[in-house]
Amino acid sequence: MNKYLQDAMNIREQTIAWRRYLHQIPEVGIHLPRTVTYITEQLEHMGVVYEVYEDCSCVVCLLGQGEPCVLLRGDIDGLAITEETGLPFACRTGNMHACGHDMHCAVMLAVTKILKLHEQELNGRVKILFQSGEEAFHGAAAAIKHGIMENPHVDAAYGAHVFAAQEMNTIAYKRAHFSSVYGFSITIHGKGTHGATPEMGVDPLSIGAHILLGLQELVAREVSVSDQVVLTVGHFKGGAASNVIPESAVLEGTLRTFDNNVRTFFIKRIQEVAESIAHSFRGSVEIKTLSDCPAVTMDEQMGKLAEIAARKVCPEVSIDENKNVMISDDFAFFSDLAPSVYFIIGGGMDDKDKWVSQHNPKIIFNEESLPISAAIYVQIAVDWLDSIKGE
C-alpha cells in the first residue's frame, strides 16, 4: 500500500470523526467562528503552528522549510439548506454541508497531520489553507488580499472537490474545468397601485417576467450551440399582496461559461435586454454584480504530475481528463495566479439510488473517499516539491 495512503488509513476513524463533528456545525459565508475554533483546536493537538485571518475565517498552516512552496486548499463553509438526510449526525441548525465542505475540511486536517509526520522529508514548503466563503465566491479573494500567495510565495496550487454523484476511485479534470460565474441582481422599478387600477401604475412583476423570458432567448438565439453557456434566474421576488401592484421586483441569476469572450458578450446583453424591456413598459432597472469568478484553469504539466501521483496512491483509479462542469469554484482565483490543478474526486455511495446532486438536502457522501483524498493531496505536494528540486 502507498505509504501516504497507509498513513491516511491509520487515522481513518479520526478523520471520519472530524468530518461528522463538522457536519453538525455548518456555518455560512466568511464568518465561521465555531468551525475555525474546531479546526484550530485540532491543529494545536497536532502541534502545528497556524494563523487565522480573523475577518474572513481562513486558517493557514505552513510546513517544511525553504523553497519552493505549494498551496493546498480546502473549503470549509456550508449552505443555508435544511438537511433531510436522516443521518444520525445530521445538522439541525437550518444550515447544511450540502456540498461536501465538511469532507474537504476533514481531509485537510488529515493532510496536515500526515505532512507533519513527514515534515523533515519535504523538499520545500507546503502551505495549507482552510478557506471560508467559497459558496459565495468571496473567500479566496479575501485570502489573497491577506497575502496567502506570498510570504512565502506560492509557486503552485492544488485543490479537489468530492462529488456525491460520481463513483469511488474515480477522478476527473480538464484544462478548462469549472466554469466562470457572473452573479447578477436586477431590481425593477415600477409604480405601485391597486390591483383594480393597473392603468395607474407600472407593473414591475410583468416587466420582470418579460426580462426573464428575454434572457432565456439570449441562450436560444444569440450564441452558438457549440459554446457552453448556462444562464439561470433562480430568484424572482416582488409584491406582498394579491391585489396590489408593487413598486419594485427583483430578479437574481447566474451566468456560467468557459469562454471569456462569450462571458463579456452576455454580461453586456443582460444589461441591454433588461434596460430595453423595462423602458418599453415604462419602468427602469438597476443591475448589480453579486459575484464575478473566473473559470478554474489547469496547468497541463502539473495536471500530468497530479495524475501520476493519484495513481501512486490508488493504482486502480479511473481518470477522466476531459471532464468539465458548469459548477463554479473560487479556487479559480488561485489558478489565475499560480500553476494549478483541481480534481473532482468520486465520493458516491455504493447504492446509486442514493445519488443526488450537490446542494441537495438529501445528499450523502461516501466517507471511504476521505483517506484516498487525503493521501492524494499529500502525494501531489511531495511529488511536486521533489520535481522542482530535481530540475
mmCIF file of C-alpha atoms in Angstrom:
data_model
loop_
_atom_site.group_PDB
_atom_site.id
_atom_site.type_symbol
_atom_site.label_atom_id
_atom_site.label_comp_id
_atom_site.label_asym_id
_atom_site.label_seq_id
_atom_site.Cartn_x
_atom_site.Cartn_y
_atom_site.Cartn_z
ATOM 1 C CA MET A 1 0.000 0.000 0.000
ATOM 2 C CA ASN A 2 1.181 3.532 -0.757
ATOM 3 C CA LYS A 3 2.800 4.933 2.401
ATOM 4 C CA TYR A 4 0.686 8.078 2.464
ATOM 5 C CA LEU A 5 -2.489 6.072 1.956
ATOM 6 C CA GLN A 6 -1.339 3.850 4.832
ATOM 7 C CA ASP A 7 -0.898 6.962 6.962
ATOM 8 C CA ALA A 8 -4.377 8.106 5.957
ATOM 9 C CA MET A 9 -5.876 4.701 6.744
ATOM 10 C CA ASN A 10 -4.186 4.771 10.149
ATOM 11 C CA ILE A 11 -6.178 7.907 11.024
ATOM 12 C CA ARG A 12 -9.323 6.923 9.107
ATOM 13 C CA GLU A 13 -11.540 6.791 12.196
ATOM 14 C CA GLN A 14 -10.214 10.126 13.414
ATOM 15 C CA THR A 15 -10.860 11.695 10.003
ATOM 16 C CA ILE A 16 -14.432 10.376 9.968
ATOM 17 C CA ALA A 17 -14.945 11.743 13.476
ATOM 18 C CA TRP A 18 -13.663 15.155 12.364
ATOM 19 C CA ARG A 19 -15.993 15.084 9.396
ATOM 20 C CA ARG A 20 -19.068 14.102 11.426
ATOM 21 C CA TYR A 21 -18.493 16.800 14.031
ATOM 22 C CA LEU A 22 -18.020 19.422 11.316
ATOM 23 C CA HIS A 23 -21.143 18.163 9.567
ATOM 24 C CA GLN A 24 -23.189 19.163 12.619
ATOM 25 C CA ILE A 25 -21.915 22.755 12.833
ATOM 26 C CA PRO A 26 -22.101 24.210 9.296
ATOM 27 C CA GLU A 27 -21.727 27.970 9.051
ATOM 28 C CA VAL A 28 -22.365 30.158 6.023
ATOM 29 C CA GLY A 29 -20.219 32.839 4.406
ATOM 30 C CA ILE A 30 -16.862 34.181 5.515
ATOM 31 C CA HIS A 31 -17.537 34.369 9.259
ATOM 32 C CA LEU A 32 -17.300 30.831 10.634
ATOM 33 C CA PRO A 33 -16.329 31.131 14.330
ATOM 34 C CA ARG A 34 -17.329 27.632 15.502
ATOM 35 C CA THR A 35 -15.668 25.983 12.520
ATOM 36 C CA VAL A 36 -12.452 27.952 12.966
ATOM 37 C CA THR A 37 -12.378 27.152 16.689
ATOM 38 C CA TYR A 38 -12.715 23.440 15.953
ATOM 39 C CA ILE A 39 -10.027 23.486 13.252
ATOM 40 C CA THR A 40 -7.544 25.375 15.404
ATOM 41 C CA GLU A 41 -8.160 23.042 18.365
ATOM 42 C CA GLN A 42 -7.236 20.071 16.183
ATOM 43 C CA LEU A 43 -4.135 21.833 14.846
ATOM 44 C CA GLU A 44 -2.995 22.582 18.379
ATOM 45 C CA HIS A 45 -3.355 18.893 19.255
ATOM 46 C CA MET A 46 -1.081 18.133 16.273
ATOM 47 C CA GLY A 47 1.491 20.702 17.354
ATOM 48 C CA VAL A 48 1.029 22.650 14.118
ATOM 49 C CA VAL A 49 1.564 26.410 14.072
ATOM 50 C CA TYR A 50 -1.243 28.292 12.328
ATOM 51 C CA GLU A 51 -2.506 31.764 11.510
ATOM 52 C CA VAL A 52 -6.146 32.869 11.405
ATOM 53 C CA TYR A 53 -7.349 35.614 9.082
ATOM 54 C CA GLU A 54 -9.910 36.850 11.595
ATOM 55 C CA ASP A 55 -12.073 38.958 9.297
ATOM 56 C CA CYS A 56 -12.649 36.121 6.821
ATOM 57 C CA SER A 57 -12.298 32.972 8.972
ATOM 58 C CA CYS A 58 -9.453 31.441 6.967
ATOM 59 C CA VAL A 59 -6.878 29.262 8.735
ATOM 60 C CA VAL A 60 -3.361 28.903 7.296
ATOM 61 C CA CYS A 61 -0.609 26.419 8.206
ATOM 62 C CA LEU A 62 2.937 26.236 6.860
ATOM 63 C CA LEU A 63 5.016 23.057 6.963
ATOM 64 C CA GLY A 64 8.563 22.372 5.760
ATOM 65 C CA GLN A 65 11.481 24.674 5.084
ATOM 66 C CA GLY A 66 12.927 26.740 2.253
ATOM 67 C CA GLU A 67 11.676 26.907 -1.304
ATOM 68 C CA PRO A 68 9.607 26.222 -3.368
ATOM 69 C CA CYS A 69 6.085 26.388 -1.898
ATOM 70 C CA VAL A 70 2.889 24.603 -2.920
ATOM 71 C CA LEU A 71 -0.575 25.630 -1.703
ATOM 72 C CA LEU A 72 -3.155 23.012 -0.723
ATOM 73 C CA ARG A 73 -6.645 24.402 -0.330
ATOM 74 C CA GLY A 74 -9.806 23.026 1.258
ATOM 75 C CA ASP A 75 -13.031 24.988 1.586
ATOM 76 C CA ILE A 76 -14.959 24.848 4.870
ATOM 77 C CA ASP A 77 -18.233 26.815 4.552
ATOM 78 C CA GLY A 78 -21.750 25.409 4.415
ATOM 79 C CA LEU A 79 -25.076 26.347 2.853
ATOM 80 C CA ALA A 80 -28.392 27.751 4.097
ATOM 81 C CA ILE A 81 -30.191 24.466 3.396
ATOM 82 C CA THR A 82 -32.249 22.418 5.875
ATOM 83 C CA GLU A 83 -30.846 18.896 5.955
ATOM 84 C CA GLU A 84 -33.047 15.917 5.018
ATOM 85 C CA THR A 85 -30.519 13.056 5.011
ATOM 86 C CA GLY A 86 -31.780 11.322 8.134
ATOM 87 C CA LEU A 87 -28.183 10.640 9.164
ATOM 88 C CA PRO A 88 -27.588 10.200 12.917
ATOM 89 C CA PHE A 89 -25.123 13.102 12.777
ATOM 90 C CA ALA A 90 -27.366 15.316 10.643
ATOM 91 C CA CYS A 91 -27.302 19.056 11.272
ATOM 92 C CA ARG A 92 -30.368 20.558 12.922
ATOM 93 C CA THR A 93 -29.486 24.248 12.762
ATOM 94 C CA GLY A 94 -31.108 25.015 9.403
ATOM 95 C CA ASN A 95 -27.732 25.106 7.639
ATOM 96 C CA MET A 96 -26.102 22.128 5.946
ATOM 97 C CA HIS A 97 -22.844 20.886 4.490
ATOM 98 C CA ALA A 98 -24.684 20.019 1.294
ATOM 99 C CA CYS A 99 -21.637 20.421 -0.941
ATOM 100 C CA GLY A 100 -19.165 18.301 0.993
ATOM 101 C CA HIS A 101 -17.062 21.048 2.519
ATOM 102 C CA ASP A 102 -17.128 19.167 5.821
ATOM 103 C CA MET A 103 -15.454 16.339 3.905
ATOM 104 C CA HIS A 104 -12.897 18.786 2.493
ATOM 105 C CA CYS A 105 -12.133 20.241 5.909
ATOM 106 C CA ALA A 106 -11.656 16.805 7.470
ATOM 107 C CA VAL A 107 -9.402 15.810 4.569
ATOM 108 C CA MET A 108 -7.258 18.907 5.091
ATOM 109 C CA LEU A 109 -6.912 18.101 8.786
ATOM 110 C CA ALA A 110 -5.762 14.612 7.801
ATOM 111 C CA VAL A 111 -3.380 16.085 5.206
ATOM 112 C CA THR A 112 -1.909 18.378 7.841
ATOM 113 C CA LYS A 113 -1.409 15.517 10.286
ATOM 114 C CA ILE A 114 0.274 13.312 7.662
ATOM 115 C CA LEU A 115 2.539 16.083 6.378
ATOM 116 C CA LYS A 116 3.532 16.922 9.947
ATOM 117 C CA LEU A 117 4.732 13.317 10.290
ATOM 118 C CA HIS A 118 6.866 13.717 7.165
ATOM 119 C CA GLU A 119 7.828 17.374 7.580
ATOM 120 C CA GLN A 120 11.569 16.712 7.674
ATOM 121 C CA GLU A 121 11.346 14.884 4.321
ATOM 122 C CA LEU A 122 9.760 17.795 2.445
ATOM 123 C CA ASN A 123 11.861 19.424 -0.288
ATOM 124 C CA GLY A 124 10.290 22.811 0.301
ATOM 125 C CA ARG A 125 7.197 24.141 1.989
ATOM 126 C CA VAL A 126 3.520 23.259 1.938
ATOM 127 C CA LYS A 127 1.028 25.998 2.706
ATOM 128 C CA ILE A 128 -2.351 24.639 3.822
ATOM 129 C CA LEU A 129 -5.450 26.811 3.575
ATOM 130 C CA PHE A 130 -8.759 26.100 5.278
ATOM 131 C CA GLN A 131 -10.860 28.564 3.294
ATOM 132 C CA SER A 132 -14.205 30.176 4.068
ATOM 133 C CA GLY A 133 -16.706 31.763 1.699
ATOM 134 C CA GLU A 134 -16.364 29.528 -1.367
ATOM 135 C CA GLU A 135 -20.112 29.240 -1.904
ATOM 136 C CA ALA A 136 -20.447 32.994 -2.353
ATOM 137 C CA PHE A 137 -17.069 33.295 -4.154
ATOM 138 C CA HIS A 138 -15.646 35.667 -1.526
ATOM 139 C CA GLY A 139 -13.229 33.516 0.473
ATOM 140 C CA ALA A 140 -10.379 33.009 -1.990
ATOM 141 C CA ALA A 141 -10.247 36.709 -2.842
ATOM 142 C CA ALA A 142 -10.202 37.575 0.864
ATOM 143 C CA ALA A 143 -7.337 35.131 1.481
ATOM 144 C CA ILE A 144 -5.395 36.573 -1.450
ATOM 145 C CA LYS A 145 -5.932 40.074 -0.078
ATOM 146 C CA HIS A 146 -4.421 38.865 3.204
ATOM 147 C CA GLY A 147 -1.342 37.668 1.300
ATOM 148 C CA ILE A 148 -1.922 33.912 1.126
ATOM 149 C CA MET A 149 0.028 33.750 -2.154
ATOM 150 C CA GLU A 150 3.113 35.389 -0.601
ATOM 151 C CA ASN A 151 5.395 35.048 2.423
ATOM 152 C CA PRO A 152 6.439 32.566 1.162
ATOM 153 C CA HIS A 153 5.479 32.972 -2.467
ATOM 154 C CA VAL A 154 3.163 30.207 -3.716
ATOM 155 C CA ASP A 155 4.632 28.515 -6.782
ATOM 156 C CA ALA A 156 1.798 26.027 -7.438
ATOM 157 C CA ALA A 157 -1.623 25.128 -6.056
ATOM 158 C CA TYR A 158 -3.800 22.044 -5.750
ATOM 159 C CA GLY A 159 -7.417 21.598 -4.739
ATOM 160 C CA ALA A 160 -10.106 18.962 -5.021
ATOM 161 C CA HIS A 161 -13.855 18.593 -4.704
ATOM 162 C CA VAL A 162 -15.723 15.477 -3.696
ATOM 163 C CA PHE A 163 -18.795 14.658 -5.807
ATOM 164 C CA ALA A 164 -21.585 12.522 -4.376
ATOM 165 C CA ALA A 165 -22.830 11.557 -7.838
ATOM 166 C CA GLN A 166 -19.521 10.131 -9.034
ATOM 167 C CA GLU A 167 -18.186 6.657 -8.360
ATOM 168 C CA MET A 168 -15.491 5.974 -5.797
ATOM 169 C CA ASN A 169 -11.941 5.574 -7.120
ATOM 170 C CA THR A 170 -12.603 7.989 -9.972
ATOM 171 C CA ILE A 171 -11.028 11.361 -10.697
ATOM 172 C CA ALA A 172 -11.927 13.942 -13.311
ATOM 173 C CA TYR A 173 -10.259 17.120 -14.506
ATOM 174 C CA LYS A 174 -9.731 19.234 -17.620
ATOM 175 C CA ARG A 175 -7.773 22.313 -18.689
ATOM 176 C CA ALA A 176 -10.953 24.446 -18.535
ATOM 177 C CA HIS A 177 -12.587 22.614 -15.705
ATOM 178 C CA PHE A 178 -15.058 24.559 -13.540
ATOM 179 C CA SER A 179 -16.894 27.352 -15.321
ATOM 180 C CA SER A 180 -16.758 31.051 -14.591
ATOM 181 C CA VAL A 181 -19.751 32.530 -12.822
ATOM 182 C CA TYR A 182 -21.216 36.004 -13.053
ATOM 183 C CA GLY A 183 -23.939 36.555 -10.470
ATOM 184 C CA PHE A 184 -26.319 39.453 -11.044
ATOM 185 C CA SER A 185 -29.266 41.194 -9.439
ATOM 186 C CA ILE A 186 -31.806 43.182 -11.463
ATOM 187 C CA THR A 187 -34.045 45.498 -9.439
ATOM 188 C CA ILE A 188 -37.054 46.560 -11.497
ATOM 189 C CA HIS A 189 -38.661 49.854 -10.565
ATOM 190 C CA GLY A 190 -42.297 50.405 -11.415
ATOM 191 C CA LYS A 191 -45.162 52.322 -9.878
ATOM 192 C CA GLY A 192 -47.386 50.791 -7.245
ATOM 193 C CA THR A 193 -51.136 50.857 -7.473
ATOM 194 C CA HIS A 194 -54.301 48.975 -6.569
ATOM 195 C CA GLY A 195 -54.717 45.741 -8.488
ATOM 196 C CA ALA A 196 -58.064 47.031 -9.765
ATOM 197 C CA THR A 197 -56.456 50.059 -11.444
ATOM 198 C CA PRO A 198 -53.381 48.732 -13.285
ATOM 199 C CA GLU A 199 -53.516 51.626 -15.748
ATOM 200 C CA MET A 200 -52.454 53.930 -12.927
ATOM 201 C CA GLY A 201 -49.302 52.016 -12.193
ATOM 202 C CA VAL A 202 -46.286 50.364 -13.811
ATOM 203 C CA ASP A 203 -46.139 46.657 -13.041
ATOM 204 C CA PRO A 204 -42.570 45.527 -12.166
ATOM 205 C CA LEU A 205 -43.674 41.881 -11.984
ATOM 206 C CA SER A 206 -44.848 41.936 -15.591
ATOM 207 C CA ILE A 207 -41.636 43.666 -16.629
ATOM 208 C CA GLY A 208 -39.634 41.065 -14.720
ATOM 209 C CA ALA A 209 -41.442 38.222 -16.450
ATOM 210 C CA HIS A 210 -40.590 39.680 -19.855
ATOM 211 C CA ILE A 211 -36.954 40.208 -18.804
ATOM 212 C CA LEU A 212 -36.711 36.607 -17.622
ATOM 213 C CA LEU A 213 -38.003 35.332 -20.971
ATOM 214 C CA GLY A 214 -35.771 37.749 -22.844
ATOM 215 C CA LEU A 215 -32.694 36.463 -21.032
ATOM 216 C CA GLN A 216 -33.557 32.893 -21.964
ATOM 217 C CA GLU A 217 -33.731 33.959 -25.610
ATOM 218 C CA LEU A 218 -30.084 35.025 -25.411
ATOM 219 C CA VAL A 219 -29.027 31.414 -24.941
ATOM 220 C CA ALA A 220 -31.511 30.139 -27.523
ATOM 221 C CA ARG A 221 -30.729 32.653 -30.264
ATOM 222 C CA GLU A 222 -27.518 34.618 -29.670
ATOM 223 C CA VAL A 223 -24.846 32.004 -29.010
ATOM 224 C CA SER A 224 -23.530 29.057 -30.983
ATOM 225 C CA VAL A 225 -24.724 25.632 -29.930
ATOM 226 C CA SER A 226 -21.047 24.665 -29.685
ATOM 227 C CA ASP A 227 -20.488 27.185 -26.883
ATOM 228 C CA GLN A 228 -21.216 26.050 -23.348
ATOM 229 C CA VAL A 229 -23.385 28.638 -21.642
ATOM 230 C CA VAL A 230 -25.896 28.387 -18.818
ATOM 231 C CA LEU A 231 -27.955 31.408 -17.777
ATOM 232 C CA THR A 232 -30.233 30.789 -14.810
ATOM 233 C CA VAL A 233 -32.624 33.098 -12.973
ATOM 234 C CA GLY A 234 -33.140 31.385 -9.643
ATOM 235 C CA HIS A 235 -34.764 34.163 -7.627
ATOM 236 C CA PHE A 236 -37.760 36.326 -8.603
ATOM 237 C CA LYS A 237 -39.386 38.310 -5.832
ATOM 238 C CA GLY A 238 -41.861 41.150 -5.674
ATOM 239 C CA GLY A 239 -45.103 42.138 -4.041
ATOM 240 C CA ALA A 240 -46.771 41.165 -0.777
ATOM 241 C CA ALA A 241 -50.488 41.109 -1.569
ATOM 242 C CA SER A 242 -52.580 39.628 -4.362
ATOM 243 C CA ASN A 243 -54.467 42.871 -5.006
ATOM 244 C CA VAL A 244 -51.527 45.274 -5.050
ATOM 245 C CA ILE A 245 -49.131 46.021 -7.909
ATOM 246 C CA PRO A 246 -45.842 46.649 -6.087
ATOM 247 C CA GLU A 247 -43.321 49.424 -6.547
ATOM 248 C CA SER A 248 -40.462 47.059 -7.362
ATOM 249 C CA ALA A 249 -39.371 43.489 -8.008
ATOM 250 C CA VAL A 250 -36.023 41.700 -8.034
ATOM 251 C CA LEU A 251 -34.533 39.076 -10.336
ATOM 252 C CA GLU A 252 -31.301 37.316 -9.396
ATOM 253 C CA GLY A 253 -29.376 34.874 -11.505
ATOM 254 C CA THR A 254 -26.084 33.479 -12.679
ATOM 255 C CA LEU A 255 -24.251 33.239 -15.990
ATOM 256 C CA ARG A 256 -21.766 30.395 -16.443
ATOM 257 C CA THR A 257 -19.380 29.764 -19.322
ATOM 258 C CA PHE A 258 -15.801 28.697 -20.053
ATOM 259 C CA ASP A 259 -15.153 31.349 -22.723
ATOM 260 C CA ASN A 260 -14.228 34.873 -21.604
ATOM 261 C CA ASN A 261 -15.409 36.404 -24.900
ATOM 262 C CA VAL A 262 -18.821 34.752 -24.549
ATOM 263 C CA ARG A 263 -18.947 35.875 -20.933
ATOM 264 C CA THR A 264 -18.217 39.510 -21.851
ATOM 265 C CA PHE A 265 -20.835 39.423 -24.614
ATOM 266 C CA PHE A 266 -23.520 38.000 -22.319
ATOM 267 C CA ILE A 267 -22.887 40.448 -19.496
ATOM 268 C CA LYS A 268 -23.365 43.288 -21.969
ATOM 269 C CA ARG A 269 -26.520 41.725 -23.410
ATOM 270 C CA ILE A 270 -28.047 41.059 -19.978
ATOM 271 C CA GLN A 271 -27.853 44.771 -19.284
ATOM 272 C CA GLU A 272 -29.171 45.755 -22.717
ATOM 273 C CA VAL A 273 -32.121 43.347 -22.599
ATOM 274 C CA ALA A 274 -33.123 44.317 -19.067
ATOM 275 C CA GLU A 275 -32.910 48.052 -19.739
ATOM 276 C CA SER A 276 -34.711 47.958 -23.086
ATOM 277 C CA ILE A 277 -37.586 45.782 -21.853
ATOM 278 C CA ALA A 278 -38.058 47.901 -18.735
ATOM 279 C CA HIS A 279 -38.050 51.074 -20.819
ATOM 280 C CA SER A 280 -40.629 49.589 -23.223
ATOM 281 C CA PHE A 281 -43.065 49.089 -20.343
ATOM 282 C CA ARG A 282 -42.364 52.469 -18.676
ATOM 283 C CA GLY A 283 -40.163 51.104 -15.904
ATOM 284 C CA SER A 284 -36.457 51.175 -15.111
ATOM 285 C CA VAL A 285 -33.834 48.790 -13.770
ATOM 286 C CA GLU A 286 -30.733 48.778 -11.594
ATOM 287 C CA ILE A 287 -28.239 45.978 -12.210
ATOM 288 C CA LYS A 288 -25.713 44.914 -9.572
ATOM 289 C CA THR A 289 -22.930 42.358 -9.717
ATOM 290 C CA LEU A 290 -23.284 39.775 -6.947
ATOM 291 C CA SER A 291 -20.295 37.637 -7.866
ATOM 292 C CA ASP A 292 -17.669 37.547 -10.586
ATOM 293 C CA CYS A 293 -15.440 34.497 -10.581
ATOM 294 C CA PRO A 294 -13.300 33.281 -13.496
ATOM 295 C CA ALA A 295 -13.143 29.706 -14.728
ATOM 296 C CA VAL A 296 -10.833 27.268 -12.983
ATOM 297 C CA THR A 297 -7.919 26.535 -15.293
ATOM 298 C CA MET A 298 -5.349 23.792 -15.092
ATOM 299 C CA ASP A 299 -1.656 23.820 -15.796
ATOM 300 C CA GLU A 300 -1.054 20.885 -18.145
ATOM 301 C CA GLN A 301 2.313 19.893 -16.685
ATOM 302 C CA MET A 302 1.017 19.977 -13.145
ATOM 303 C CA GLY A 303 -2.061 18.068 -14.229
ATOM 304 C CA LYS A 304 0.079 15.213 -15.508
ATOM 305 C CA LEU A 305 2.156 15.202 -12.326
ATOM 306 C CA ALA A 306 -1.024 15.114 -10.247
ATOM 307 C CA GLU A 307 -2.420 12.254 -12.321
ATOM 308 C CA ILE A 308 0.737 10.195 -11.756
ATOM 309 C CA ALA A 309 0.604 10.988 -8.038
ATOM 310 C CA ALA A 310 -3.033 9.867 -7.850
ATOM 311 C CA ARG A 311 -2.138 6.545 -9.482
ATOM 312 C CA LYS A 312 0.636 6.038 -6.927
ATOM 313 C CA VAL A 313 -1.974 6.311 -4.197
ATOM 314 C CA CYS A 314 -4.656 4.304 -5.948
ATOM 315 C CA PRO A 315 -3.381 2.294 -8.956
ATOM 316 C CA GLU A 316 -6.887 1.202 -9.900
ATOM 317 C CA VAL A 317 -8.189 4.770 -10.083
ATOM 318 C CA SER A 318 -10.120 5.714 -13.221
ATOM 319 C CA ILE A 319 -9.137 9.160 -14.517
ATOM 320 C CA ASP A 320 -11.231 11.237 -16.921
ATOM 321 C CA GLU A 321 -9.091 14.004 -18.439
ATOM 322 C CA ASN A 322 -11.978 15.620 -20.341
ATOM 323 C CA LYS A 323 -14.453 16.448 -17.612
ATOM 324 C CA ASN A 324 -15.794 19.944 -17.252
ATOM 325 C CA VAL A 325 -18.821 21.089 -15.308
ATOM 326 C CA MET A 326 -20.953 24.206 -15.140
ATOM 327 C CA ILE A 327 -20.358 24.394 -11.414
ATOM 328 C CA SER A 328 -18.036 27.199 -10.332
ATOM 329 C CA ASP A 329 -15.400 27.451 -7.626
ATOM 330 C CA ASP A 330 -13.351 30.388 -6.400
ATOM 331 C CA PHE A 331 -10.239 28.204 -6.469
ATOM 332 C CA ALA A 332 -10.160 29.913 -9.893
ATOM 333 C CA PHE A 333 -8.555 32.955 -8.260
ATOM 334 C CA PHE A 334 -5.616 30.773 -7.206
ATOM 335 C CA SER A 335 -5.374 29.103 -10.618
ATOM 336 C CA ASP A 336 -5.107 32.593 -12.136
ATOM 337 C CA LEU A 337 -2.026 33.305 -10.022
ATOM 338 C CA ALA A 338 -0.106 30.007 -9.965
ATOM 339 C CA PRO A 339 0.155 26.769 -11.962
ATOM 340 C CA SER A 340 -2.702 24.696 -10.610
ATOM 341 C CA VAL A 341 -4.720 21.549 -10.883
ATOM 342 C CA TYR A 342 -8.160 20.858 -9.450
ATOM 343 C CA PHE A 343 -9.602 17.353 -9.237
ATOM 344 C CA ILE A 344 -13.152 16.110 -8.929
ATOM 345 C CA ILE A 345 -12.907 13.056 -6.693
ATOM 346 C CA GLY A 346 -15.652 10.454 -6.626
ATOM 347 C CA GLY A 347 -17.478 10.149 -3.324
ATOM 348 C CA GLY A 348 -20.647 8.355 -4.366
ATOM 349 C CA MET A 349 -22.360 5.736 -2.235
ATOM 350 C CA ASP A 350 -22.278 2.143 -3.452
ATOM 351 C CA ASP A 351 -26.074 2.292 -3.828
ATOM 352 C CA LYS A 352 -26.573 4.626 -6.798
ATOM 353 C CA ASP A 353 -30.229 5.110 -5.881
ATOM 354 C CA LYS A 354 -28.867 7.363 -3.125
ATOM 355 C CA TRP A 355 -27.027 9.619 -5.561
ATOM 356 C CA VAL A 356 -28.249 13.202 -5.770
ATOM 357 C CA SER A 357 -26.569 16.399 -6.921
ATOM 358 C CA GLN A 358 -24.521 18.798 -4.852
ATOM 359 C CA HIS A 359 -26.599 21.321 -2.855
ATOM 360 C CA ASN A 360 -29.415 18.811 -2.355
ATOM 361 C CA PRO A 361 -30.833 18.453 1.199
ATOM 362 C CA LYS A 362 -30.665 14.656 0.863
ATOM 363 C CA ILE A 363 -27.043 14.429 -0.317
ATOM 364 C CA ILE A 364 -24.899 11.706 1.279
ATOM 365 C CA PHE A 365 -21.146 11.298 0.744
ATOM 366 C CA ASN A 366 -19.130 8.119 0.976
ATOM 367 C CA GLU A 367 -16.696 8.555 3.851
ATOM 368 C CA GLU A 368 -14.398 5.909 2.353
ATOM 369 C CA SER A 369 -13.231 8.658 -0.021
ATOM 370 C CA LEU A 370 -11.680 10.591 2.884
ATOM 371 C CA PRO A 371 -8.370 8.687 3.251
ATOM 372 C CA ILE A 372 -7.960 8.397 -0.518
ATOM 373 C CA SER A 373 -8.440 12.154 -0.958
ATOM 374 C CA ALA A 374 -6.027 12.948 1.868
ATOM 375 C CA ALA A 375 -3.306 10.655 0.505
ATOM 376 C CA ILE A 376 -3.651 12.155 -2.985
ATOM 377 C CA TYR A 377 -3.204 15.681 -1.577
ATOM 378 C CA VAL A 378 -0.049 14.614 0.237
ATOM 379 C CA GLN A 379 1.412 12.672 -2.694
ATOM 380 C CA ILE A 380 0.843 15.576 -5.091
ATOM 381 C CA ALA A 381 2.500 18.050 -2.719
ATOM 382 C CA VAL A 382 5.511 15.786 -2.131
ATOM 383 C CA ASP A 383 5.906 14.901 -5.812
ATOM 384 C CA TRP A 384 5.628 18.497 -6.965
ATOM 385 C CA LEU A 385 8.242 19.685 -4.458
ATOM 386 C CA ASP A 386 10.538 16.817 -5.470
ATOM 387 C CA SER A 387 10.090 17.612 -9.161
ATOM 388 C CA ILE A 388 11.146 21.229 -8.681
ATOM 389 C CA LYS A 389 14.168 20.290 -6.577
ATOM 390 C CA GLY A 390 15.156 17.744 -9.230
ATOM 391 C CA GLU A 391 15.202 20.270 -12.069
#
